Each structure stands twice: as C-alpha cells, then as structure tokens.
Short mmCIF file of C-alpha atoms in Angstrom, two decimals:
data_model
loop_
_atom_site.label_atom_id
_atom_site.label_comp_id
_atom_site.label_asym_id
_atom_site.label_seq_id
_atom_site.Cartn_x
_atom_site.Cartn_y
_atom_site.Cartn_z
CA UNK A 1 -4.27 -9.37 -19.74
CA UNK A 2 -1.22 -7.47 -18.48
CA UNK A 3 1.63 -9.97 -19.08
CA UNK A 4 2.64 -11.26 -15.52
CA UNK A 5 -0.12 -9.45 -13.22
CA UNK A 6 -3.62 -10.97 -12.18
CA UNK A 7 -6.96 -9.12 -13.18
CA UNK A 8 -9.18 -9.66 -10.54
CA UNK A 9 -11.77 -7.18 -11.84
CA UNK A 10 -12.93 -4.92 -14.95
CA UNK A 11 -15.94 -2.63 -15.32
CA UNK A 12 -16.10 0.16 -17.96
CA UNK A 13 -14.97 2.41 -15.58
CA UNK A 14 -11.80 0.74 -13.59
CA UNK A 15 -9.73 -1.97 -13.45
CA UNK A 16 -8.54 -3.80 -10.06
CA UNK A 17 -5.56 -5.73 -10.25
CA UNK A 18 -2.75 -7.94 -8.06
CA UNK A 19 0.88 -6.00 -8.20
CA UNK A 20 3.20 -8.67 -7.84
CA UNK A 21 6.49 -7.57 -5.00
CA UNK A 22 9.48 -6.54 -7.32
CA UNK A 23 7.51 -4.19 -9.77
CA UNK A 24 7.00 -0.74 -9.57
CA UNK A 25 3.75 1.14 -9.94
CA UNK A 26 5.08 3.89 -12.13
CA UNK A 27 8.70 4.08 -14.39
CA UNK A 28 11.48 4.70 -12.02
CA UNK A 29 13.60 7.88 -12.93
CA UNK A 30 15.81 7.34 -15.77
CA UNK A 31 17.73 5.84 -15.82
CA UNK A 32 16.09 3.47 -14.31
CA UNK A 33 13.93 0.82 -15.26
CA UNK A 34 10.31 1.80 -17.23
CA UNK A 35 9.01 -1.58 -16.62
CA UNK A 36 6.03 -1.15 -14.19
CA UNK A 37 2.16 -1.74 -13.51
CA UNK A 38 1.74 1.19 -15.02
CA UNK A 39 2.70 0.42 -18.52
CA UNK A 40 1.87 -3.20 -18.72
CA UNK A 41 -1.66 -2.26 -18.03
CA UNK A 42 -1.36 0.39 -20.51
CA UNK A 43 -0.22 -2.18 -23.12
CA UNK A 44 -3.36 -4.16 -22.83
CA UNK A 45 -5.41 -1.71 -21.99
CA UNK A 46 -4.50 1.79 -23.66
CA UNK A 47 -7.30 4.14 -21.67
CA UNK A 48 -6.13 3.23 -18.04
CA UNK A 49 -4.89 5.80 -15.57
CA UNK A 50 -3.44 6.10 -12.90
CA UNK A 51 -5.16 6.15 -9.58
CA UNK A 52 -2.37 5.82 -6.59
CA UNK A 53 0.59 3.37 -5.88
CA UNK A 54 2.03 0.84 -3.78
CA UNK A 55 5.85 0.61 -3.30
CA UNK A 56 7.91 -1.25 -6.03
CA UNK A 57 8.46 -4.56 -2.99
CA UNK A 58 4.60 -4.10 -1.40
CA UNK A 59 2.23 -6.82 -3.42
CA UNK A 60 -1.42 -6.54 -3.82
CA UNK A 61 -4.99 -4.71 -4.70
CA UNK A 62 -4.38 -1.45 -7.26
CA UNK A 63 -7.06 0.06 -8.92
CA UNK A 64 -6.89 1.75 -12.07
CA UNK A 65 -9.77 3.89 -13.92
CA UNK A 66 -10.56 3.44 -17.67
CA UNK A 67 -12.23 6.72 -18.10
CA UNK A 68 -11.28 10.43 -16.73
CA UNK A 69 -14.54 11.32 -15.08
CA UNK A 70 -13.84 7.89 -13.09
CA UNK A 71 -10.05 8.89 -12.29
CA UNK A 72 -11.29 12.38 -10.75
CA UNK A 73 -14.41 10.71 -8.80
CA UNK A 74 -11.90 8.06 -7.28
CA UNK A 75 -9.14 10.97 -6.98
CA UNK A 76 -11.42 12.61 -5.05
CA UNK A 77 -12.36 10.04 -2.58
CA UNK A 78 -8.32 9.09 -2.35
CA UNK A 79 -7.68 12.85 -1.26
CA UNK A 80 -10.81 13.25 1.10
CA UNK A 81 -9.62 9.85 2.95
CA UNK A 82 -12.69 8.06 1.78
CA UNK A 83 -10.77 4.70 0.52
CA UNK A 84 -10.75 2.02 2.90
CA UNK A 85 -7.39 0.21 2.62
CA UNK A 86 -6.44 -2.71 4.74
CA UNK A 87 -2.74 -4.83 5.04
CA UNK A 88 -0.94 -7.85 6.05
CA UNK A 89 2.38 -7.72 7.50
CA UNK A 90 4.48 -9.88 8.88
CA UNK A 91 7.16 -8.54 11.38
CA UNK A 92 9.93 -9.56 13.55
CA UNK A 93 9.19 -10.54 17.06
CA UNK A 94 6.25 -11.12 18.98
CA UNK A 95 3.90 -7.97 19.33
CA UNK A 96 2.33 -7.54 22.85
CA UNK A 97 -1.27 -6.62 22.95
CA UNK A 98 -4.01 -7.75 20.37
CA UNK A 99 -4.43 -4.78 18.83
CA UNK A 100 -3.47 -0.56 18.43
CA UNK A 101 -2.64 2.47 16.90
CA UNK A 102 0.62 4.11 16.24
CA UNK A 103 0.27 7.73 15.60
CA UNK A 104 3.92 9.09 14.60
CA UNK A 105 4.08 11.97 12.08
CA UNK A 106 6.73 11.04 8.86
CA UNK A 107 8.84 13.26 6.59
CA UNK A 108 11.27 12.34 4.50
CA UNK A 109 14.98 11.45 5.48
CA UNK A 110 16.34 13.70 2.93
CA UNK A 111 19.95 12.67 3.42
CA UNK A 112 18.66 8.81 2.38
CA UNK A 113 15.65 9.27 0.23
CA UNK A 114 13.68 7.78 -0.68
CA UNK A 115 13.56 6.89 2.63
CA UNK A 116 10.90 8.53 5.80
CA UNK A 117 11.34 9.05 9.73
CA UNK A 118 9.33 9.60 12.60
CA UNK A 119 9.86 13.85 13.31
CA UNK A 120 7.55 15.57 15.63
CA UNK A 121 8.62 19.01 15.26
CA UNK A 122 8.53 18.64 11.38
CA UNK A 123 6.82 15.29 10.46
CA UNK A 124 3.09 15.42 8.91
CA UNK A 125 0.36 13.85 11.12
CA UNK A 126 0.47 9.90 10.02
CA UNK A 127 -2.16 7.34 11.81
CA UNK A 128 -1.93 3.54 11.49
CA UNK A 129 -4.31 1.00 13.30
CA UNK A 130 -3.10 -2.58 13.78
CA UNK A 131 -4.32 -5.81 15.01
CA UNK A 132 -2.61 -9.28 15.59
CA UNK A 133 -3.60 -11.96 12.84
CA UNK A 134 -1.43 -14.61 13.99
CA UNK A 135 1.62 -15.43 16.16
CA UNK A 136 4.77 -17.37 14.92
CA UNK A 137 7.65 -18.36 17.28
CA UNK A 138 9.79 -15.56 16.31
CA UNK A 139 7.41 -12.99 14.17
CA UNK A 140 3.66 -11.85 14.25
CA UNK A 141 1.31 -11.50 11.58
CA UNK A 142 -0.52 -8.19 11.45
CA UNK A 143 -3.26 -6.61 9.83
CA UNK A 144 -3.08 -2.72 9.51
CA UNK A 145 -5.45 -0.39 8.20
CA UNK A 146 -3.60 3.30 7.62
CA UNK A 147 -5.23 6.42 8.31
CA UNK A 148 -3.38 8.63 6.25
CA UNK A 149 -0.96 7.14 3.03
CA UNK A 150 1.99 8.70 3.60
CA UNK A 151 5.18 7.35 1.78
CA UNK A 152 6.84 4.35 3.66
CA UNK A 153 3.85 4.53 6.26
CA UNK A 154 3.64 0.94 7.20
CA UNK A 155 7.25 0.54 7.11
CA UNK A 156 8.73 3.05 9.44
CA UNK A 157 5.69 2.54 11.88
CA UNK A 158 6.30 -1.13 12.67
CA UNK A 159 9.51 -0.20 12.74
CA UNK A 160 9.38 2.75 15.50
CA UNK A 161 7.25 0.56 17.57
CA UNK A 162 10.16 -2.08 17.77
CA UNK A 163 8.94 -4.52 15.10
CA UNK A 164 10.41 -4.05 11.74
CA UNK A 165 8.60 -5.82 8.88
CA UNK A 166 10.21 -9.00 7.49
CA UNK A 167 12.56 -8.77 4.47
CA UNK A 168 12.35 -4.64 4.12
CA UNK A 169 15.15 -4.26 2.21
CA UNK A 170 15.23 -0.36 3.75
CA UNK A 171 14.64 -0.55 7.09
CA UNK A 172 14.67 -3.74 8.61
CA UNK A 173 17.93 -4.77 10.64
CA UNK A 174 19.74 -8.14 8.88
CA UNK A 175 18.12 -10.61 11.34
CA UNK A 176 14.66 -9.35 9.81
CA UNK A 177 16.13 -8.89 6.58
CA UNK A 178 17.44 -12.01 6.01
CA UNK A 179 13.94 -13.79 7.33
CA UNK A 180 12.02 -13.65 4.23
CA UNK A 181 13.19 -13.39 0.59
CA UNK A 182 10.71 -10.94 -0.02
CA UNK A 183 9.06 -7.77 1.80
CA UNK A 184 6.40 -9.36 4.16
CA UNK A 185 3.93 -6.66 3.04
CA UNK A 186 0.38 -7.07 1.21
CA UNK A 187 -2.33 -4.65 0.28
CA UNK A 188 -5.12 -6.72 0.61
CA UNK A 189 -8.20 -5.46 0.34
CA UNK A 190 -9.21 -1.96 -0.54
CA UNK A 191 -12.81 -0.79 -0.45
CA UNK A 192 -14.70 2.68 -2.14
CA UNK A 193 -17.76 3.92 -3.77
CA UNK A 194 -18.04 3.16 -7.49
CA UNK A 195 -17.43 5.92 -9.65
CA UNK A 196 -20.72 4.65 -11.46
CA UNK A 197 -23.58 4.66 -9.28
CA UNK A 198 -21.62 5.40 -5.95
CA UNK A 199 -22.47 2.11 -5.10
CA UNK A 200 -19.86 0.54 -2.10
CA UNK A 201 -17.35 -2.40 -3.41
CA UNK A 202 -14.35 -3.90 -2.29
CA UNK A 203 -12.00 -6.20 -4.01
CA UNK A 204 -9.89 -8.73 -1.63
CA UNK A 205 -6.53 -10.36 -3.04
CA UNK A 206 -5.06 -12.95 -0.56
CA UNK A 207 -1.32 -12.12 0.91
CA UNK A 208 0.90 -14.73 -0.81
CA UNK A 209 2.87 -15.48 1.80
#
C-alpha cells in the first residue's frame, strides 16, 4: 500500500486510488518537492504509470495502469474524451438555478502561471456542466462534470460565473479563502471501459468534506 493514500481498487491491469489534498500527482520542478502520488505508488508498486493528474490541493479518484498496453488503451480514451469524470465543489455564495453549463475557453495567465483565464480571442474551447447538490447559508455544494480537462478548469469556471470555490488558495478572494482550510474540491467518481475486456466500470470515492 502506498504509505498515506487509500487503494480502492487493483486489477492486473490498473490501479484506482484516493489522492489526498496537499500532494501532487507528479514531482514538482526542482527544486521542488519529489514527494507525490506518483512515486509513492511507484514504491509499492514498481510497474505503475502514469495515466493523468489532479492538481496538488484537488482530492480524489486517480487511476493508474500496471501494464503499457493498458496505459495506451486508457490514454486513448483520455484523449478521445471517452472518460467520464464527475466533482464536488463547494463554493462561496448561493448559486441561482438548479443546474448549467459554463462554456468559457481557458489559456494560461502567463504573467502568473501556473495560473488560467477566461480569453475568447485566444482561450481553447473549455465546457463544464454543473448541478446544485446542496445549499448552505452562505455557500452551495456542486457537482460538476467537465467536458474538456483543461488545467485549472473547475477553478476559474466557478470563479467567472461569480462563485469562487472555497479555500482555492489561487483564485478565491480572502472571504472564500479563509472559509475552508482546504480546497473544497473532490474528484469523485470517474468512469471508462476496462482496458481488459472493454467492459464499463467506475470507481466512486466520497468527498471528505
């Protein structure tokens, strides 16, 4: 077991497992820090590889393969927008309507990398949907499903529309910063065809907050 992470499932071909907030997926440039997913899987299990990533403060379901045909087949659905991928957020204020899209194409902010902005002249096309969960007092729980993943996606949506996500440490004003003590974002279920049989699965890990 990867010291500090939770297995929640292991096949001969892939491995599904429960990034904790605070932890990168990959090493950080040096000199930054090479603790990450990445290598604690690889110290328990040596074959993994790298499928995609979440950002170092976003929690939840990653999937890595064991074998390389199984890294291209899942690849392969990643790039063809095949992977079903769904989110809770919580964000500041309360959200009017029940449910949307936001369709705002990102690039990145140069300038202040790594972080993204809405452009429309420059910005590739980014899609999210989003439905209300729940409604607090002063914040609303949401579940999103993305279209596309482009970098910062979630984050600079809710944002644009007006309702920053709790405790983003890079785009939330300090009201919504200061809210939660950690980023109020959770990958939380992610469904795909197994790269053994083609079968459909999905793997569900609970936000923790």
């Amino acid at each position: 077991m990867p010291p500090g992470i939770a297995l929640l499932h292991a096949d001969a071909a892939l491995l599904v497992l429960d990034k904790p907030s605070g932890l990168l997926s990959v090493p950080a440039k040096p000199p930054g820090s090479a603790d990450c997913l990445e290598a604690r899987v690889r110290a328990a299990f040596p074959e993994a590889l790298l499928i995609h990533r979440l950002d170092g403060d976003t929690s939840g379901v990653m999937i890595f393969a064991r074998t390389r045909l199984a890294q291209r087949h899942l690849g392969w659905q990643f790039e063809r927008r095949q992977v079903r991928k769904a989110y809770v957020a919580r964000v500041e204020g309360r959200v009017a309507g029940e449910e949307g899209t936001i369709d705002l194409p990102l690039i990145a902010d140069w300038p202040n990398r790594p972080k993204q902005m809405v452009d429309f002249a420059r910005g590739k096309p980014a899609v999210t949907d989003w439905r209300v969960l729940a409604r607090e007092p002063a914040a609303t729980r949401l579940g999103l499903r993305p279209h596309t993943g482009r970098s910062h996606q979630l984050r600079v949506h809710l944002l644009a529309i007006g309702h920053p996500i709790l405790g983003d440490g890079f785009y939330a004003p300090p009201a919504a910063l200061t809210a939660a003590d950690r980023l109020q974002l959770h990958a939380e279920r992610i469904g795909f065809r197994h790269p053994e049989g083609g079968a459909w699965v999905e793997f569900h890990c609970p936000a923790p907050f």
